[in-house]
Amino acid sequence: MSQTKQYPKLLEPLDLGYTKLRSRTIMGSMHTGLEEDSEGLGKMAEFFAARAKGGVGLLITGGFSPSVRGGLGPHSSAMITAADAQRHEIVTRRVHEEGGLIALQLLNAGRQSYSQELIAPSPIRSPIYPFVPHELTDAEVENEVESFVNAAELAKSAGYDGVEVMGSEGYIINQFLSERANQRTDQWGGSYENRMRFPLEIVSRIRKRVGEEFIIVYRLSLIDLVPGGSTWEEVIILAKAIEAAGVTIINSGIGWHEARIPTIATMVPRAAFTSITAQLKKEVSVPVCASNRINTPEVAEQVLEDDEADLVSMARPMLADPEFVNKARNGQRANINICIGCNQACLDHTFSGKRASCLVNPQACHETELVYVPTKQPKKVAVVGAGPGGLAYARVAAERGHNVTLFDAQSELGGQFNYAKQIPGKEEFYETITYFKAELEQYGVDIRLGKKVTASELINGGFDHVILATGIVPRALEIEGINNSNVLSYIDVIRDKKPVGKSVAIIGAGGIGFDVAELLSHGTANTSLDKQAFFEQWGIDASLNSRSGIEGVKENFEASPKEIFLLQRKTTKIGAGLGKTTGWTHRTTLTNKGVNMINGVTYRKIDDAGLHITVNDEERLLAVDNVIICAGQESLKELQAPLKAANVSVQLVGGADLAVELDAKRAIDQGSRLAAEL
Ligand code: FAD
Ligand code: NAP
Ligand code: SF4
């Protein structure tokens, strides 16, 4: 069977008359930090060129502000002058050389800005941004509208095939549309007709200025997920109006940034919100595009097959694998490096002011710096440990032409990812293991599982180079009673499935402590796989009868079947070290399930009665059945000394190198970089 037949809808071109999208895929807009690169847009050009080469139908850049005061921050990217447009020519040229199409996203942040010069329809501060915005005068609103039109014209002059007008996620267009942020009484406020004048003027004036043969995508907020957002009736009125005003494609936006509901984290079911796009599709004639947590070709195909949308937008999945579409076309599904929705290297970086990348693909946004060049001198390499660090090293070294043997004591590839994948809401981690397995097979890595390799085997194995990616051991604690029979490690619980009583105390509230609490507090609702269960838990009305999709709907978290205490010694907020964009979702979930979080704890002893602690100078007994240790890890590198003594060339990767603040992002990045240098 030809693979085009396997994903026939996804791989079908979309003919717009004057131009054609090669597949039904849009790479959705993501701010990567390359937009503001001091050396110009050369890196951004190669970033998009790789995705164009990979078969994406339409690429959309990160947001560029059409006006000085509309930026996301004081010096953020903008498209205001002819000189700005000229800087972009390298981007459009490289994408076109690779046969792709690209649109520039026009984003005016309004009150969602870190600039002190921020603007908005009304002087109401966003709850998650620091400054009160300046209220635009009528003339200033006119200027902001015109700035979008000017920017679209400049984009066209720079060679872009279109623009996306950013009308979702709570940016200025949303702010005009909703009474939550717009309390004006002039022609831009009051009735819905007045409130939607801002986006409508933008779209109709852009269309007039750029002519018919230029793509205008409008990112429409389908469900705001904040109190006081749009009703579904208002969304449809706007959709029909912008269609009449000349948009080419309507893309889906889900939730404002200030919404307290996760919309893209890995705990969100795949394609969770496509039923809402399907409702929009019934109301308009232009192609509509579904988005959010669509991360595999089969999920995308299903969305199209079910006629929920005409196109699918995937932003992070294209960061994870620029060749996503080509691999789907060529029957290499298992070789697609699937986005696991972790946000660790993309959004967490962006929101910390760092350049984005991807946990599973460190080349993302570093296309010109991290290059895997075929070797001229193949070496015989042993990689010990098939966790993320060892897998990444083995993959890159083998791709470059080295002769790689990969050892692991366990019977399966993946290292600690085999624990992570068992946590409810982390099912995507299976995909990374599948990907590495397929790639290692493709590049001919000799995989030896189920045997702990010894120093003498490595010394006598005739290897030119040995990589120790042997990971970690859980930190041993010196608390009185630590060897009591009621004490378990996270490995006992996750891997060995040792029975856990009705009440537990978890020592350590880092990533693993949270994951163990998630595992043990999990009830019957499968909220990361079952869309309805997810909607019920977070109080979302997908039938769209409630304003904003939430008003009048109660959250409904299933209480934990066990009594759980999650503990740390630090007096800082529990979970403060979790991911910037996802930590709050984990804290909210556990709190709502009734998990008790206690900070500032001193551990005194463990006995059959439970865990004895001191908090705020007060001695307490947590009368629990089990105490589970999730107190960090220490490097496992026992093979290093004998190998060095035998003059074997040896390098450490991942946890074996440094256990402090280890995560898979660092392990994969380090493994890939070292292998690129071999
Ligand atoms: P490991 O994954 O520890 O792999 C080491 C491998 O070496 C093991 O498979 C071991 O069997 C093998 N080995 C050791 N000695 C030998 C020997 N002598 N011979 C043969 N084989 C040997 N990180 C994130 O970034 N995001 C997350 O969301 C996340 N969630 C997690 C959830 C859980 C429950 C856990 C436990 C971890 C999580 N992590 C997460 C952490 C992440 O998995 C680790 O940082 C990562 O696996 C470290 O990779 P590594 O390659 O250094 O070692
Ligand atoms: P961690 O994040 O470093 O947390 C260790 C916890 O143990 C902390 O709460 C720490 O808090 C406590 N602790 C440390 N030393 C202790 C001691 N001697 N006695 C008692 N408590 C002690 O490590 P982890 O949870 O083991 O996770 C390992 C790595 O995997 C982390 O780096 C993490 O990034 C990664 N991971 C990430 C995720 C994710 O979702 N991104 C999920 C799981 C794991 P106090 O010192 O305040 O007590
Ligand atoms: Fe996806 Fe994580 Fe990569 Fe971001 S860092 S693109 S969420 S896998």
Short mmCIF file of C-alpha atoms in Angstrom, two decimals, residues 368-565:
data_model
loop_
_atom_site.label_atom_id
_atom_site.label_comp_id
_atom_site.label_asym_id
_atom_site.label_seq_id
_atom_site.Cartn_x
_atom_site.Cartn_y
_atom_site.Cartn_z
CA THR A 368 23.23 26.28 11.71
CA GLU A 369 25.12 25.41 14.90
CA LEU A 370 24.41 21.76 15.69
CA VAL A 371 25.12 19.91 12.45
CA TYR A 372 25.61 16.15 12.12
CA VAL A 373 28.34 15.78 9.50
CA PRO A 374 29.11 12.28 8.10
CA THR A 375 32.41 11.06 9.53
CA LYS A 376 35.45 10.36 7.39
CA GLN A 377 36.99 8.16 10.09
CA PRO A 378 34.42 5.68 11.44
CA LYS A 379 35.19 4.58 15.00
CA LYS A 380 34.08 1.58 17.00
CA VAL A 381 32.05 3.01 19.87
CA ALA A 382 30.44 1.41 22.93
CA VAL A 383 27.55 3.27 24.54
CA VAL A 384 26.64 1.93 27.98
CA GLY A 385 23.11 2.87 29.01
CA ALA A 386 20.08 3.23 26.76
CA GLY A 387 18.37 6.07 28.60
CA PRO A 388 17.78 9.37 26.76
CA GLY A 389 21.46 10.38 26.92
CA GLY A 390 22.81 7.08 25.59
CA LEU A 391 20.09 6.78 22.96
CA ALA A 392 20.79 10.27 21.65
CA TYR A 393 24.53 9.64 21.52
CA ALA A 394 24.11 6.29 19.78
CA ARG A 395 21.66 7.71 17.23
CA VAL A 396 23.79 10.68 16.20
CA ALA A 397 27.07 8.74 16.17
CA ALA A 398 25.53 6.01 14.03
CA GLU A 399 23.85 8.51 11.69
CA ARG A 400 27.29 10.04 11.15
CA GLY A 401 28.67 6.64 10.16
CA HIS A 402 30.32 5.37 13.33
CA ASN A 403 30.08 1.73 14.31
CA VAL A 404 28.00 1.77 17.53
CA THR A 405 27.20 -0.93 20.07
CA LEU A 406 24.59 0.05 22.68
CA PHE A 407 24.36 -1.87 25.97
CA ASP A 408 21.68 -1.77 28.67
CA ALA A 409 21.12 -3.90 31.72
CA GLN A 410 17.36 -3.61 31.30
CA SER A 411 15.40 -5.61 28.77
CA GLU A 412 14.09 -2.54 26.95
CA LEU A 413 15.42 0.74 25.60
CA GLY A 414 14.55 3.99 27.36
CA GLY A 415 16.18 4.10 30.81
CA GLN A 416 14.10 6.26 33.15
CA PHE A 417 11.67 7.06 30.33
CA ASN A 418 10.28 3.60 31.05
CA TYR A 419 9.22 4.96 34.44
CA ALA A 420 8.06 8.32 33.13
CA LYS A 421 5.78 6.76 30.51
CA GLN A 422 3.79 4.99 33.24
CA ILE A 423 2.72 8.24 34.90
CA PRO A 424 -0.85 9.22 33.93
CA GLY A 425 -0.50 12.21 31.62
CA LYS A 426 2.96 11.17 30.40
CA GLU A 427 1.88 8.50 27.95
CA GLU A 428 3.62 10.43 25.14
CA PHE A 429 7.00 9.27 26.49
CA TYR A 430 6.33 5.91 24.79
CA GLU A 431 6.70 7.73 21.47
CA THR A 432 10.27 8.83 22.16
CA ILE A 433 11.34 5.27 22.87
CA THR A 434 9.59 4.07 19.67
CA TYR A 435 11.39 6.75 17.69
CA PHE A 436 14.84 5.89 19.01
CA LYS A 437 14.26 2.18 18.43
CA ALA A 438 13.35 2.80 14.78
CA GLU A 439 16.27 5.16 14.23
CA LEU A 440 18.84 2.87 15.85
CA GLU A 441 17.62 0.03 13.66
CA GLN A 442 17.81 2.22 10.57
CA TYR A 443 21.39 3.27 11.32
CA GLY A 444 22.48 -0.25 12.17
CA VAL A 445 23.29 0.13 15.87
CA ASP A 446 24.14 -3.20 17.52
CA ILE A 447 21.75 -3.26 20.50
CA ARG A 448 22.53 -5.55 23.44
CA LEU A 449 19.88 -5.55 26.13
CA GLY A 450 19.35 -7.42 29.39
CA LYS A 451 22.95 -7.57 30.52
CA LYS A 452 24.88 -5.33 32.87
CA VAL A 453 28.12 -4.69 31.03
CA THR A 454 31.37 -4.87 32.99
CA ALA A 455 34.57 -2.87 32.76
CA SER A 456 36.57 -5.87 31.55
CA GLU A 457 34.07 -6.52 28.72
CA LEU A 458 34.51 -2.93 27.62
CA ILE A 459 38.28 -2.97 27.98
CA ASN A 460 38.57 -6.17 25.98
CA GLY A 461 35.90 -5.28 23.44
CA GLY A 462 38.23 -3.49 21.05
CA PHE A 463 36.36 -0.18 21.26
CA ASP A 464 38.00 3.08 20.18
CA HIS A 465 35.75 5.02 22.49
CA VAL A 466 33.35 4.28 25.39
CA ILE A 467 30.40 6.42 26.42
CA LEU A 468 29.08 5.94 29.93
CA ALA A 469 25.43 6.91 29.94
CA THR A 470 24.72 4.75 32.94
CA GLY A 471 22.41 7.26 34.61
CA ILE A 472 21.81 7.51 38.30
CA VAL A 473 20.95 5.79 41.53
CA PRO A 474 18.29 7.23 43.84
CA ARG A 475 19.84 9.31 46.64
CA ALA A 476 20.28 7.30 49.85
CA LEU A 477 18.95 9.18 52.90
CA GLU A 478 20.19 9.07 56.45
CA ILE A 479 16.94 9.32 58.35
CA GLU A 480 16.47 7.12 61.41
CA GLY A 481 14.38 4.11 60.36
CA ILE A 482 15.13 4.50 56.63
CA ASN A 483 15.38 0.71 56.32
CA ASN A 484 11.98 0.12 57.93
CA SER A 485 9.72 -2.18 55.91
CA ASN A 486 7.22 0.61 55.20
CA VAL A 487 9.83 2.62 53.23
CA LEU A 488 9.77 2.40 49.42
CA SER A 489 11.71 4.10 46.64
CA TYR A 490 10.02 5.56 43.57
CA ILE A 491 11.50 2.66 41.60
CA ASP A 492 9.79 0.16 43.94
CA VAL A 493 6.50 1.90 43.24
CA ILE A 494 6.74 2.66 39.52
CA ARG A 495 8.85 -0.19 38.15
CA ASP A 496 8.34 -2.99 40.63
CA LYS A 497 4.70 -2.19 41.39
CA LYS A 498 5.17 -2.91 45.11
CA PRO A 499 1.89 -2.55 47.01
CA VAL A 500 1.29 0.90 48.49
CA GLY A 501 -1.07 1.45 51.46
CA LYS A 502 -4.03 3.82 51.74
CA SER A 503 -1.95 6.63 53.17
CA VAL A 504 1.52 7.73 52.07
CA ALA A 505 4.12 10.37 52.74
CA ILE A 506 6.36 11.30 49.81
CA ILE A 507 9.77 12.66 50.79
CA GLY A 508 10.83 15.06 48.05
CA ALA A 509 8.59 17.28 45.94
CA GLY A 510 10.68 17.55 42.77
CA GLY A 511 9.57 16.29 39.36
CA ILE A 512 9.57 12.67 40.49
CA GLY A 513 7.77 13.38 43.80
CA PHE A 514 5.02 15.11 41.82
CA ASP A 515 4.84 12.25 39.34
CA VAL A 516 4.56 9.65 42.09
CA ALA A 517 1.82 11.75 43.73
CA GLU A 518 0.04 11.91 40.36
CA LEU A 519 0.30 8.14 39.95
CA LEU A 520 -1.00 7.38 43.45
CA SER A 521 -3.77 10.00 43.40
CA HIS A 522 -5.08 8.78 40.08
CA GLY A 523 -8.67 7.64 40.26
CA THR A 524 -10.87 6.13 37.57
CA ALA A 525 -11.06 9.16 35.25
CA ASN A 526 -8.55 8.91 32.43
CA THR A 527 -8.20 12.63 31.92
CA SER A 528 -5.13 12.56 29.68
CA LEU A 529 -6.65 10.13 27.21
CA ASP A 530 -10.40 10.69 27.46
CA LYS A 531 -11.51 14.11 26.21
CA GLN A 532 -14.83 14.05 28.05
CA ALA A 533 -13.12 13.21 31.35
CA PHE A 534 -10.62 16.02 30.72
CA PHE A 535 -13.42 18.54 30.02
CA GLU A 536 -15.32 17.47 33.15
CA GLN A 537 -12.26 17.71 35.36
CA TRP A 538 -11.37 21.23 34.20
CA GLY A 539 -14.95 22.52 33.90
CA ILE A 540 -15.09 23.01 30.11
CA ASP A 541 -18.42 23.09 28.31
CA ALA A 542 -17.55 21.67 24.89
CA SER A 543 -21.22 21.92 23.87
CA LEU A 544 -20.46 25.66 23.70
CA ASN A 545 -23.56 26.84 25.54
CA SER A 546 -21.56 28.63 28.22
CA ARG A 547 -19.86 31.98 27.63
CA SER A 548 -16.16 31.40 27.02
CA GLY A 549 -16.76 27.67 27.35
CA ILE A 550 -16.56 27.83 31.13
CA GLU A 551 -19.07 30.20 32.71
CA GLY A 552 -21.43 28.40 35.07
CA VAL A 553 -19.48 25.12 34.73
CA LYS A 554 -17.80 23.70 37.85
CA GLU A 555 -14.42 21.98 37.89
CA ASN A 556 -14.79 18.38 38.97
CA PHE A 557 -11.56 16.77 40.14
CA GLU A 558 -11.88 13.19 41.33
CA ALA A 559 -10.63 12.93 44.93
CA SER A 560 -7.44 10.91 45.43
CA PRO A 561 -8.17 7.31 46.49
CA LYS A 562 -5.23 7.58 48.89
CA GLU A 563 -4.32 10.11 51.54
CA ILE A 564 -1.08 11.66 50.28
CA PHE A 565 1.43 14.01 51.90
#
